[in-house]
Amino acid sequence: MGQVDAVNVEISVLLGRSSLPMQQLLRMGRGAVIPLDAGVNEEVWILANNHPVARGEIQINEDRISIAVTRAADVYDFMAGGQ
């Protein structure tokens, strides 16, 4: 277990996705808003080293934002852009 304890894993959360023409992306400046394909109460993707490992929901307590794990990720849904 000592070797496992020494491994760092980068955890990230994907809130949603968007597809834009490169021209539009290049014209965006500070304060630009990019619409995502996710709704307010939809599950988010939890990634470990950019690989989907779980789904979760956003929780807000006072000034802290956290993610509660709700289920294992379906890699095929992630690759298909599914929600």
Tab-separated table of C-alpha atoms in Angstrom:
chain	number	residue	atom	x	y	z
A	1	MET	CA	0.000	0.000	0.000
A	2	GLY	CA	2.973	2.356	0.436
A	3	GLN	CA	3.410	2.709	-3.317
A	4	VAL	CA	-0.285	3.410	-3.811
A	5	ASP	CA	-0.183	6.143	-1.170
A	6	ALA	CA	2.588	7.890	-3.122
A	7	VAL	CA	0.536	8.195	-6.341
A	8	ASN	CA	-1.156	11.546	-6.973
A	9	VAL	CA	-4.385	11.624	-8.967
A	10	GLU	CA	-5.758	14.842	-10.463
A	11	ILE	CA	-9.508	15.072	-9.867
A	12	SER	CA	-11.585	17.405	-12.017
A	13	VAL	CA	-15.306	17.969	-12.515
A	14	LEU	CA	-16.897	18.547	-15.899
A	15	LEU	CA	-19.944	20.769	-15.556
A	16	GLY	CA	-21.000	20.562	-19.205
A	17	ARG	CA	-19.904	20.811	-22.809
A	18	SER	CA	-20.304	23.231	-25.677
A	19	SER	CA	-19.424	23.187	-29.351
A	20	LEU	CA	-18.417	26.507	-30.927
A	21	PRO	CA	-16.953	27.539	-34.264
A	22	MET	CA	-13.275	28.480	-33.839
A	23	GLN	CA	-14.025	31.969	-35.217
A	24	GLN	CA	-16.515	32.605	-32.406
A	25	LEU	CA	-14.101	31.298	-29.786
A	26	LEU	CA	-11.331	33.599	-31.040
A	27	ARG	CA	-13.636	36.642	-30.827
A	28	MET	CA	-14.545	36.007	-27.185
A	29	GLY	CA	-13.156	38.340	-24.610
A	30	ARG	CA	-13.273	38.837	-20.897
A	31	GLY	CA	-16.774	38.290	-19.529
A	32	ALA	CA	-17.930	36.195	-22.495
A	33	VAL	CA	-20.483	33.534	-21.634
A	34	ILE	CA	-20.252	30.039	-23.081
A	35	PRO	CA	-23.558	28.133	-22.855
A	36	LEU	CA	-23.233	24.535	-21.675
A	37	ASP	CA	-25.379	21.537	-22.545
A	38	ALA	CA	-26.171	20.861	-18.858
A	39	GLY	CA	-29.109	21.959	-16.762
A	40	VAL	CA	-29.208	23.160	-13.165
A	41	ASN	CA	-29.955	19.816	-11.476
A	42	GLU	CA	-28.080	17.486	-13.814
A	43	GLU	CA	-25.280	15.231	-12.659
A	44	VAL	CA	-21.703	16.284	-13.330
A	45	TRP	CA	-18.827	14.092	-14.515
A	46	ILE	CA	-16.003	13.377	-12.057
A	47	LEU	CA	-12.699	12.704	-13.828
A	48	ALA	CA	-9.493	11.172	-12.476
A	49	ASN	CA	-6.524	12.089	-14.679
A	50	ASN	CA	-9.044	13.061	-17.410
A	51	HIS	CA	-10.730	9.640	-17.279
A	52	PRO	CA	-14.395	9.445	-16.185
A	53	VAL	CA	-14.716	7.560	-12.893
A	54	ALA	CA	-17.995	8.740	-11.340
A	55	ARG	CA	-21.038	10.979	-11.582
A	56	GLY	CA	-21.999	13.449	-8.887
A	57	GLU	CA	-24.145	16.391	-7.874
A	58	ILE	CA	-23.098	19.878	-6.870
A	59	GLN	CA	-23.602	20.835	-3.228
A	60	ILE	CA	-23.212	24.335	-1.821
A	61	ASN	CA	-22.688	24.856	1.923
A	62	GLU	CA	-22.116	28.455	2.964
A	63	ASP	CA	-19.184	29.599	0.807
A	64	ARG	CA	-17.935	26.087	-0.130
A	65	ILE	CA	-18.789	24.132	-3.272
A	66	SER	CA	-18.401	20.352	-3.233
A	67	ILE	CA	-19.433	17.362	-5.309
A	68	ALA	CA	-21.307	14.391	-3.821
A	69	VAL	CA	-20.580	11.147	-5.675
A	70	THR	CA	-23.869	9.591	-6.819
A	71	ARG	CA	-22.806	6.627	-8.993
A	72	ALA	CA	-20.047	5.094	-11.078
A	73	ALA	CA	-19.358	6.626	-14.484
A	74	ASP	CA	-20.370	4.938	-17.724
A	75	VAL	CA	-17.366	5.545	-19.989
A	76	TYR	CA	-19.471	4.940	-23.115
A	77	ASP	CA	-21.929	7.687	-22.086
A	78	PHE	CA	-19.037	10.046	-21.489
A	79	MET	CA	-17.492	9.366	-24.905
A	80	ALA	CA	-20.877	9.879	-26.562
A	81	GLY	CA	-21.348	13.206	-24.762
A	82	GLY	CA	-24.283	11.810	-22.788
A	83	GLN	CA	-25.733	13.324	-19.661
